[in-house]
PDB file of C-alpha atoms in Angstrom:
ATOM      1  CA  MET A   1      -0.430   0.204   0.066  1.00 65.00           C
ATOM      2  CA  SER A   2       0.842   3.202  -0.675  1.00 88.00           C
ATOM      3  CA  ILE A   3      -0.206   6.941   0.538  1.00 95.00           C
ATOM      4  CA  PRO A   4       0.819   9.825  -1.558  1.00 97.00           C
ATOM      5  CA  ALA A   5       3.352  12.331   0.096  1.00 98.00           C
ATOM      6  CA  PHE A   6       1.325  15.672  -0.811  1.00 98.00           C
ATOM      7  CA  GLY A   7      -1.915  16.217  -1.632  1.00 98.00           C
ATOM      8  CA  VAL A   8      -4.444  18.946  -1.655  1.00 98.00           C
ATOM      9  CA  GLY A   9      -6.991  19.001   0.930  1.00 98.00           C
ATOM     10  CA  THR A  10     -10.621  20.348   0.536  1.00 98.00           C
ATOM     11  CA  PHE A  11     -12.252  20.988   4.015  1.00 97.00           C
ATOM     12  CA  ARG A  12     -14.607  24.008   4.337  1.00 96.00           C
ATOM     13  CA  LEU A  13     -14.256  24.364   0.660  1.00 97.00           C
ATOM     14  CA  GLN A  14     -17.661  24.303  -1.372  1.00 97.00           C
ATOM     15  CA  GLY A  15     -19.258  25.066  -4.844  1.00 98.00           C
ATOM     16  CA  GLN A  16     -17.141  26.854  -6.971  1.00 98.00           C
ATOM     17  CA  ALA A  17     -14.319  27.838  -4.381  1.00 98.00           C
ATOM     18  CA  ALA A  18     -13.712  23.808  -4.260  1.00 98.00           C
ATOM     19  CA  VAL A  19     -13.694  23.536  -8.297  1.00 98.00           C
ATOM     20  CA  ASP A  20     -11.408  26.062  -8.657  1.00 98.00           C
ATOM     21  CA  SER A  21      -9.283  24.899  -6.044  1.00 98.00           C
ATOM     22  CA  VAL A  22      -9.186  21.327  -7.283  1.00 98.00           C
ATOM     23  CA  ARG A  23      -8.533  22.752 -10.885  1.00 98.00           C
ATOM     24  CA  ASN A  24      -5.693  24.854  -9.741  1.00 98.00           C
ATOM     25  CA  ALA A  25      -4.071  22.226  -7.568  1.00 98.00           C
ATOM     26  CA  LEU A  26      -4.081  19.581 -10.650  1.00 98.00           C
ATOM     27  CA  ASP A  27      -2.832  22.378 -13.093  1.00 98.00           C
ATOM     28  CA  VAL A  28       0.504  23.297 -10.675  1.00 98.00           C
ATOM     29  CA  GLY A  29       1.177  19.148 -10.141  1.00 98.00           C
ATOM     30  CA  TYR A  30      -1.121  17.894  -7.402  1.00 98.00           C
ATOM     31  CA  ARG A  31      -2.686  14.518  -8.235  1.00 98.00           C
ATOM     32  CA  ALA A  32      -3.946  13.636  -4.885  1.00 98.00           C
ATOM     33  CA  ILE A  33      -6.962  15.078  -3.729  1.00 98.00           C
ATOM     34  CA  ASP A  34      -8.354  14.886   0.022  1.00 98.00           C
ATOM     35  CA  THR A  35     -12.251  15.249   0.684  1.00 98.00           C
ATOM     36  CA  ALA A  36     -15.166  13.426   2.843  1.00 98.00           C
ATOM     37  CA  GLN A  37     -19.164  12.905   2.664  1.00 98.00           C
ATOM     38  CA  ILE A  38     -19.705  15.841   5.535  1.00 98.00           C
ATOM     39  CA  TYR A  39     -17.244  18.206   3.440  1.00 98.00           C
ATOM     40  CA  GLU A  40     -20.754  18.739   1.188  1.00 98.00           C
ATOM     41  CA  ASN A  41     -18.144  19.193  -2.006  1.00 98.00           C
ATOM     42  CA  GLU A  42     -17.709  15.764  -3.363  1.00 98.00           C
ATOM     43  CA  ALA A  43     -19.478  16.748  -6.655  1.00 98.00           C
ATOM     44  CA  ASP A  44     -17.774  20.216  -6.827  1.00 98.00           C
ATOM     45  CA  VAL A  45     -14.374  17.722  -6.115  1.00 98.00           C
ATOM     46  CA  GLY A  46     -15.731  15.159  -9.420  1.00 98.00           C
ATOM     47  CA  GLN A  47     -16.458  18.165 -11.250  1.00 98.00           C
ATOM     48  CA  ALA A  48     -13.065  19.696 -11.330  1.00 98.00           C
ATOM     49  CA  VAL A  49     -11.603  15.954 -12.084  1.00 98.00           C
ATOM     50  CA  ALA A  50     -13.727  15.985 -14.759  1.00 98.00           C
ATOM     51  CA  GLU A  51     -12.882  19.470 -16.027  1.00 97.00           C
ATOM     52  CA  SER A  52      -9.041  19.135 -15.747  1.00 97.00           C
ATOM     53  CA  GLY A  53      -8.398  16.765 -18.488  1.00 95.00           C
ATOM     54  CA  VAL A  54      -6.382  14.301 -15.959  1.00 98.00           C
ATOM     55  CA  ALA A  55      -6.551  10.814 -16.235  1.00 97.00           C
ATOM     56  CA  ARG A  56      -8.018   9.225 -13.378  1.00 97.00           C
ATOM     57  CA  GLU A  57      -5.634   6.428 -13.389  1.00 96.00           C
ATOM     58  CA  ASP A  58      -3.017   9.108 -12.795  1.00 97.00           C
ATOM     59  CA  LEU A  59      -5.139  10.513  -9.365  1.00 98.00           C
ATOM     60  CA  PHE A  60      -5.441   9.596  -5.833  1.00 98.00           C
ATOM     61  CA  ILE A  61      -8.684  10.467  -4.239  1.00 98.00           C
ATOM     62  CA  THR A  62      -9.519   9.744  -0.755  1.00 98.00           C
ATOM     63  CA  THR A  63     -12.996  10.350   0.922  1.00 99.00           C
ATOM     64  CA  LYS A  64     -14.166   9.771   4.547  1.00 98.00           C
ATOM     65  CA  ILE A  65     -17.635   7.860   5.332  1.00 98.00           C
ATOM     66  CA  TRP A  66     -19.466  10.307   7.860  1.00 98.00           C
ATOM     67  CA  VAL A  67     -20.606   8.924  11.358  1.00 98.00           C
ATOM     68  CA  PRO A  68     -24.546   8.636  10.436  1.00 97.00           C
ATOM     69  CA  ASN A  69     -23.187   5.842   7.606  1.00 98.00           C
ATOM     70  CA  THR A  70     -21.149   3.784   9.146  1.00 98.00           C
ATOM     71  CA  ALA A  71     -23.556   1.549  10.224  1.00 98.00           C
ATOM     72  CA  ARG A  72     -23.097  -2.115   8.462  1.00 97.00           C
ATOM     73  CA  ASP A  73     -26.181  -1.536   6.431  1.00 98.00           C
ATOM     74  CA  LYS A  74     -25.552   2.177   5.382  1.00 98.00           C
ATOM     75  CA  LEU A  75     -21.915   2.506   4.717  1.00 98.00           C
ATOM     76  CA  VAL A  76     -21.611   0.638   1.386  1.00 98.00           C
ATOM     77  CA  PRO A  77     -24.715   2.340  -0.054  1.00 98.00           C
ATOM     78  CA  SER A  78     -23.232   5.768   1.412  1.00 98.00           C
ATOM     79  CA  LEU A  79     -19.817   5.163  -0.577  1.00 98.00           C
ATOM     80  CA  LYS A  80     -21.817   4.180  -4.085  1.00 98.00           C
ATOM     81  CA  ASP A  81     -23.305   7.619  -3.332  1.00 98.00           C
ATOM     82  CA  SER A  82     -20.369   9.661  -2.751  1.00 98.00           C
ATOM     83  CA  LEU A  83     -18.658   7.863  -5.756  1.00 98.00           C
ATOM     84  CA  ALA A  84     -21.759   8.962  -8.134  1.00 98.00           C
ATOM     85  CA  ARG A  85     -20.691  12.402  -6.703  1.00 98.00           C
ATOM     86  CA  LEU A  86     -17.488  11.819  -7.421  1.00 98.00           C
ATOM     87  CA  ARG A  87     -18.146  10.692 -11.222  1.00 98.00           C
ATOM     88  CA  THR A  88     -15.817   7.578 -10.546  1.00 98.00           C
ATOM     89  CA  ASP A  89     -16.300   4.122 -10.001  1.00 98.00           C
ATOM     90  CA  TYR A  90     -14.037   3.768  -7.351  1.00 98.00           C
ATOM     91  CA  VAL A  91     -11.768   5.900  -4.688  1.00 98.00           C
ATOM     92  CA  ASP A  92      -8.220   5.101  -3.856  1.00 98.00           C
ATOM     93  CA  LEU A  93      -8.788   5.673  -0.108  1.00 98.00           C
ATOM     94  CA  THR A  94     -11.842   5.480   2.170  1.00 98.00           C
ATOM     95  CA  LEU A  95     -11.516   6.450   6.046  1.00 98.00           C
ATOM     96  CA  ILE A  96     -13.619   6.302   9.063  1.00 98.00           C
ATOM     97  CA  HIS A  97     -13.588  10.083   9.601  1.00 98.00           C
ATOM     98  CA  TRP A  98     -14.225   9.713  12.892  1.00 98.00           C
ATOM     99  CA  PRO A  99     -14.646   6.907  15.916  1.00 98.00           C
ATOM    100  CA  ALA A 100     -17.606   8.203  17.213  1.00 97.00           C
ATOM    101  CA  PRO A 101     -17.569   6.066  20.610  1.00 95.00           C
ATOM    102  CA  ASP A 102     -21.035   7.185  21.592  1.00 91.00           C
ATOM    103  CA  ASN A 103     -22.869   6.681  18.063  1.00 93.00           C
ATOM    104  CA  GLY A 104     -23.597   3.200  18.954  1.00 94.00           C
ATOM    105  CA  VAL A 105     -21.905   1.423  15.907  1.00 97.00           C
ATOM    106  CA  SER A 106     -18.539  -0.321  17.099  1.00 97.00           C
ATOM    107  CA  VAL A 107     -15.386  -0.243  15.760  1.00 98.00           C
ATOM    108  CA  ASP A 108     -15.326  -3.880  14.605  1.00 98.00           C
ATOM    109  CA  GLU A 109     -18.734  -2.866  12.843  1.00 98.00           C
ATOM    110  CA  PHE A 110     -17.420  -0.311  10.693  1.00 98.00           C
ATOM    111  CA  MET A 111     -14.117  -1.539  10.098  1.00 98.00           C
ATOM    112  CA  THR A 112     -15.820  -5.052   8.721  1.00 98.00           C
ATOM    113  CA  ALA A 113     -18.181  -2.781   6.306  1.00 98.00           C
ATOM    114  CA  LEU A 114     -15.149  -0.530   5.625  1.00 98.00           C
ATOM    115  CA  ALA A 115     -13.457  -3.936   4.501  1.00 98.00           C
ATOM    116  CA  GLU A 116     -16.343  -5.483   2.843  1.00 98.00           C
ATOM    117  CA  ALA A 117     -16.558  -1.956   0.402  1.00 98.00           C
ATOM    118  CA  LYS A 118     -12.647  -2.807  -0.521  1.00 98.00           C
ATOM    119  CA  ALA A 119     -13.859  -6.314  -1.293  1.00 98.00           C
ATOM    120  CA  GLN A 120     -16.454  -5.414  -3.523  1.00 98.00           C
ATOM    121  CA  GLY A 121     -13.739  -3.028  -5.992  1.00 98.00           C
ATOM    122  CA  LEU A 122     -15.264   0.483  -4.554  1.00 98.00           C
ATOM    123  CA  THR A 123     -12.104   1.486  -2.664  1.00 98.00           C
ATOM    124  CA  ARG A 124      -8.498   0.378  -3.095  1.00 98.00           C
ATOM    125  CA  GLN A 125      -7.564   0.942   0.308  1.00 98.00           C
ATOM    126  CA  ILE A 126      -9.150   1.541   3.481  1.00 98.00           C
ATOM    127  CA  GLY A 127      -7.728   3.352   6.678  1.00 98.00           C
ATOM    128  CA  ILE A 128      -9.137   5.521   9.690  1.00 98.00           C
ATOM    129  CA  SER A 129      -8.694   8.975  10.851  1.00 98.00           C
ATOM    130  CA  ASN A 130      -8.835  10.685  14.312  1.00 98.00           C
ATOM    131  CA  PHE A 131      -8.510   7.601  16.170  1.00 98.00           C
ATOM    132  CA  PRO A 132      -6.027   7.581  18.997  1.00 98.00           C
ATOM    133  CA  ILE A 133      -4.293   4.227  20.058  1.00 98.00           C
ATOM    134  CA  ALA A 134      -7.310   2.319  21.718  1.00 98.00           C
ATOM    135  CA  GLN A 135      -9.601   2.820  18.626  1.00 98.00           C
ATOM    136  CA  THR A 136      -6.526   1.966  16.451  1.00 98.00           C
ATOM    137  CA  ARG A 137      -6.101  -1.010  18.584  1.00 98.00           C
ATOM    138  CA  ALA A 138     -10.188  -2.457  17.889  1.00 98.00           C
ATOM    139  CA  ALA A 139      -9.546  -1.322  14.255  1.00 98.00           C
ATOM    140  CA  ILE A 140      -6.680  -3.684  13.908  1.00 98.00           C
ATOM    141  CA  ALA A 141      -8.434  -6.223  15.726  1.00 98.00           C
ATOM    142  CA  ALA A 142     -11.341  -6.051  13.334  1.00 98.00           C
ATOM    143  CA  VAL A 143      -9.247  -5.998   9.902  1.00 98.00           C
ATOM    144  CA  GLY A 144      -5.618  -6.421  10.558  1.00 98.00           C
ATOM    145  CA  ARG A 145      -3.286  -3.854  10.432  1.00 97.00           C
ATOM    146  CA  GLU A 146      -2.143  -4.561   7.099  1.00 97.00           C
ATOM    147  CA  GLN A 147      -5.546  -3.861   6.031  1.00 97.00           C
ATOM    148  CA  ILE A 148      -5.110   0.114   7.484  1.00 98.00           C
ATOM    149  CA  ALA A 149      -3.188   1.974   4.797  1.00 98.00           C
ATOM    150  CA  THR A 150      -3.125   5.300   7.126  1.00 98.00           C
ATOM    151  CA  ASN A 151      -4.494   7.058  10.170  1.00 98.00           C
ATOM    152  CA  GLN A 152      -5.069  10.759   9.164  1.00 98.00           C
ATOM    153  CA  ILE A 153      -4.765  12.882  11.965  1.00 98.00           C
ATOM    154  CA  GLU A 154      -4.539  16.453  13.256  1.00 98.00           C
ATOM    155  CA  LEU A 155      -0.437  17.480  13.501  1.00 98.00           C
ATOM    156  CA  SER A 156       1.299  20.115  13.575  1.00 98.00           C
ATOM    157  CA  PRO A 157       4.446  21.643  15.311  1.00 98.00           C
ATOM    158  CA  TYR A 158       1.807  22.798  17.973  1.00 98.00           C
ATOM    159  CA  LEU A 159       0.481  19.331  18.133  1.00 98.00           C
ATOM    160  CA  GLN A 160       3.031  16.605  17.292  1.00 98.00           C
ATOM    161  CA  ASN A 161       1.092  13.453  19.028  1.00 97.00           C
ATOM    162  CA  ARG A 162       4.339  11.754  19.996  1.00 98.00           C
ATOM    163  CA  THR A 163       2.598   8.656  21.469  1.00 98.00           C
ATOM    164  CA  LEU A 164       0.121   8.066  18.655  1.00 98.00           C
ATOM    165  CA  THR A 165       2.553   8.583  15.813  1.00 98.00           C
ATOM    166  CA  ALA A 166       4.817   6.245  17.696  1.00 98.00           C
ATOM    167  CA  PHE A 167       2.481   3.830  18.342  1.00 98.00           C
ATOM    168  CA  LEU A 168       1.339   3.711  14.559  1.00 98.00           C
ATOM    169  CA  LYS A 169       5.042   3.672  13.209  1.00 97.00           C
ATOM    170  CA  GLU A 170       5.487   0.396  15.769  1.00 98.00           C
ATOM    171  CA  GLN A 171       2.415  -1.219  13.737  1.00 97.00           C
ATOM    172  CA  GLY A 172       3.115   0.017  10.210  1.00 97.00           C
ATOM    173  CA  ILE A 173       0.480   2.246   9.671  1.00 98.00           C
ATOM    174  CA  HIS A 174       1.095   5.303   7.508  1.00 98.00           C
ATOM    175  CA  VAL A 175       0.637   9.022   9.230  1.00 98.00           C
ATOM    176  CA  THR A 176      -1.297  11.580   7.263  1.00 98.00           C
ATOM    177  CA  SER A 177      -1.366  14.784   8.494  1.00 98.00           C
ATOM    178  CA  TYR A 178      -4.188  17.784   8.749  1.00 98.00           C
ATOM    179  CA  MET A 179      -3.825  20.957   9.843  1.00 98.00           C
ATOM    180  CA  THR A 180      -0.591  21.019   9.305  1.00 98.00           C
ATOM    181  CA  LEU A 181      -0.695  24.843   9.987  1.00 98.00           C
ATOM    182  CA  ALA A 182      -2.951  25.219  12.453  1.00 97.00           C
ATOM    183  CA  TYR A 183      -5.059  27.358  10.892  1.00 95.00           C
ATOM    184  CA  GLY A 184      -2.314  29.646  10.181  1.00 96.00           C
ATOM    185  CA  LYS A 185      -1.366  30.221  13.303  1.00 97.00           C
ATOM    186  CA  VAL A 186       2.326  28.345  12.834  1.00 97.00           C
ATOM    187  CA  LEU A 187       2.824  30.819  10.019  1.00 97.00           C
ATOM    188  CA  LYS A 188       3.336  33.736  12.542  1.00 98.00           C
ATOM    189  CA  ASP A 189       5.776  31.823  14.707  1.00 98.00           C
ATOM    190  CA  PRO A 190       8.624  33.319  15.304  1.00 98.00           C
ATOM    191  CA  VAL A 191      10.996  29.930  15.563  1.00 98.00           C
ATOM    192  CA  ILE A 192       9.467  29.025  11.972  1.00 98.00           C
ATOM    193  CA  GLY A 193       9.760  32.247  10.459  1.00 98.00           C
ATOM    194  CA  GLN A 194      13.579  32.413  11.507  1.00 98.00           C
ATOM    195  CA  ILE A 195      13.955  29.343   9.918  1.00 98.00           C
ATOM    196  CA  ALA A 196      12.200  30.056   6.706  1.00 98.00           C
ATOM    197  CA  GLN A 197      14.418  33.113   6.137  1.00 98.00           C
ATOM    198  CA  ARG A 198      17.528  30.727   6.534  1.00 97.00           C
ATOM    199  CA  ARG A 199      15.973  28.331   4.366  1.00 98.00           C
ATOM    200  CA  VAL A 200      14.688  31.289   1.848  1.00 98.00           C
ATOM    201  CA  ALA A 201      11.308  29.470   2.207  1.00 98.00           C
ATOM    202  CA  THR A 202       8.197  30.200   3.223  1.00 98.00           C
ATOM    203  CA  PRO A 203       6.758  29.656   6.733  1.00 98.00           C
ATOM    204  CA  ALA A 204       4.261  27.305   5.311  1.00 98.00           C
ATOM    205  CA  GLN A 205       7.038  25.343   3.222  1.00 98.00           C
ATOM    206  CA  VAL A 206       8.930  25.260   6.348  1.00 98.00           C
ATOM    207  CA  ALA A 207       6.286  23.722   8.249  1.00 98.00           C
ATOM    208  CA  LEU A 208       5.178  20.978   5.377  1.00 98.00           C
ATOM    209  CA  ALA A 209       8.716  19.949   4.976  1.00 98.00           C
ATOM    210  CA  TRP A 210       8.756  19.322   8.717  1.00 98.00           C
ATOM    211  CA  ALA A 211       5.938  16.987   8.779  1.00 98.00           C
ATOM    212  CA  LEU A 212       7.303  15.270   5.220  1.00 98.00           C
ATOM    213  CA  GLN A 213      10.945  14.865   6.791  1.00 98.00           C
ATOM    214  CA  LEU A 214       9.126  12.977   9.842  1.00 98.00           C
ATOM    215  CA  GLY A 215       7.725  10.295   7.476  1.00 98.00           C
ATOM    216  CA  TYR A 216       4.113  11.736   7.248  1.00 98.00           C
ATOM    217  CA  ALA A 217       1.759  12.632   4.340  1.00 98.00           C
ATOM    218  CA  VAL A 218       0.322  16.284   4.296  1.00 98.00           C
ATOM    219  CA  ILE A 219      -3.082  17.687   2.683  1.00 98.00           C
ATOM    220  CA  PRO A 220      -2.710  21.142   2.937  1.00 98.00           C
ATOM    221  CA  SER A 221      -5.262  23.481   0.983  1.00 97.00           C
ATOM    222  CA  SER A 222      -5.468  26.740  -0.273  1.00 97.00           C
ATOM    223  CA  THR A 223      -7.869  28.951  -2.366  1.00 97.00           C
ATOM    224  CA  LYS A 224      -4.739  30.570  -4.246  1.00 97.00           C
ATOM    225  CA  ARG A 225      -3.298  29.198  -7.105  1.00 98.00           C
ATOM    226  CA  ASP A 226       0.222  30.850  -5.987  1.00 98.00           C
ATOM    227  CA  ASN A 227      -0.284  29.382  -2.691  1.00 98.00           C
ATOM    228  CA  LEU A 228      -1.223  25.843  -4.077  1.00 98.00           C
ATOM    229  CA  ALA A 229       2.069  26.236  -6.190  1.00 98.00           C
ATOM    230  CA  SER A 230       4.352  27.209  -3.370  1.00 98.00           C
ATOM    231  CA  ASN A 231       3.059  24.479  -0.892  1.00 98.00           C
ATOM    232  CA  LEU A 232       4.246  22.087  -3.365  1.00 98.00           C
ATOM    233  CA  LEU A 233       7.718  23.298  -2.772  1.00 98.00           C
ATOM    234  CA  ALA A 234       8.091  21.885   0.678  1.00 98.00           C
ATOM    235  CA  ARG A 235       9.098  18.602  -0.956  1.00 98.00           C
ATOM    236  CA  ASP A 236      11.980  20.247  -2.018  1.00 98.00           C
ATOM    237  CA  LEU A 237      13.155  21.800   1.103  1.00 98.00           C
ATOM    238  CA  ARG A 238      15.676  19.962   3.095  1.00 98.00           C
ATOM    239  CA  LEU A 239      15.610  20.979   7.147  1.00 98.00           C
ATOM    240  CA  SER A 240      18.767  20.474   9.105  1.00 98.00           C
ATOM    241  CA  ASP A 241      18.842  18.368  12.428  1.00 98.00           C
ATOM    242  CA  ASP A 242      19.264  21.773  14.165  1.00 98.00           C
ATOM    243  CA  ASP A 243      15.793  23.176  11.971  1.00 98.00           C
ATOM    244  CA  MET A 244      14.001  19.478  13.156  1.00 98.00           C
ATOM    245  CA  ALA A 245      15.002  20.290  16.869  1.00 98.00           C
ATOM    246  CA  GLN A 246      13.757  23.588  17.104  1.00 98.00           C
ATOM    247  CA  ILE A 247      10.525  23.086  15.716  1.00 98.00           C
ATOM    248  CA  ALA A 248      10.316  19.732  18.175  1.00 98.00           C
ATOM    249  CA  ALA A 249      10.733  22.423  21.001  1.00 98.00           C
ATOM    250  CA  LEU A 250       7.092  24.145  19.797  1.00 98.00           C
ATOM    251  CA  GLU A 251       4.954  21.337  21.167  1.00 98.00           C
ATOM    252  CA  ARG A 252       1.942  22.633  23.209  1.00 98.00           C
ATOM    253  CA  ASN A 253      -0.817  20.337  22.981  1.00 97.00           C
ATOM    254  CA  GLY A 254      -2.212  23.010  20.032  1.00 97.00           C
ATOM    255  CA  ARG A 255      -5.177  20.517  19.138  1.00 97.00           C
ATOM    256  CA  GLU A 256      -7.581  22.652  16.724  1.00 97.00           C
ATOM    257  CA  VAL A 257      -9.952  20.171  16.277  1.00 96.00           C
ATOM    258  CA  SER A 258     -11.960  17.599  19.246  1.00 97.00           C
ATOM    259  CA  PRO A 259     -15.446  17.769  18.233  1.00 96.00           C
ATOM    260  CA  GLN A 260     -17.591  16.622  21.368  1.00 95.00           C
ATOM    261  CA  GLY A 261     -19.144  13.190  20.656  1.00 94.00           C
ATOM    262  CA  LEU A 262     -17.214  12.421  17.649  1.00 97.00           C
ATOM    263  CA  ALA A 263     -14.018  12.618  18.714  1.00 97.00           C
ATOM    264  CA  ALA A 264     -12.193   9.398  21.346  1.00 97.00           C
ATOM    265  CA  GLU A 265     -10.401  10.028  24.370  1.00 96.00           C
ATOM    266  CA  TRP A 266      -7.160  11.419  23.164  1.00 97.00           C
ATOM    267  CA  ASP A 267      -3.594   9.816  24.051  1.00 94.00           C
TER     268      ASP A 267
END
């Protein structure tokens, strides 16, 4: 299994803004797109892909199953609806968006249903999102760790999640970082700014390069074509051990996303 190191996110983008962002991303060289049922922009992503002229086999499309659709009898039908909106016969990766421990659907039930979606050819890989260690263990028990392509979690210089990321590495489960820029907060950080000056880079490139050097995949989003192109250059930025150590020291448990009822107890 392989997860592209760099993709474009679409969280909070809808309508023409989503279409334009994905079209611009594809134009400047992105080939991985991250969406979700709850973003209500799968049709916009499908439109952007159709208009781009990029061949489907050259793309890596990820979507996520929203909480009301995780029950055994709802997951596969909901994914088929997602495929229709995306104008594709399959997605490359489907994630359970949140563990939602109080939702009444067990990890075993929704992971088994997700594995069935894969068996039906609706998705090439499966995985999880926002799962702490306990729920990740339950997912492994349900389908086997070799089935779980990634755990997409909030990670930034301000929230480094070292206990969870160490566990995922030990299990051979790839880490995908979202909110890597912490809603833009890390872009104003003086330490990040100093590293950016030394490296003749942008603060966003520094934060993204930090995550890439730790082995994580990243999925930053932007409505600006110039920013999309600039972010991609993080792939070519090499930070020194001293740079990485300075960023490591920025940890402050700065979590931005933890919706009540959806999030399980964090590690």
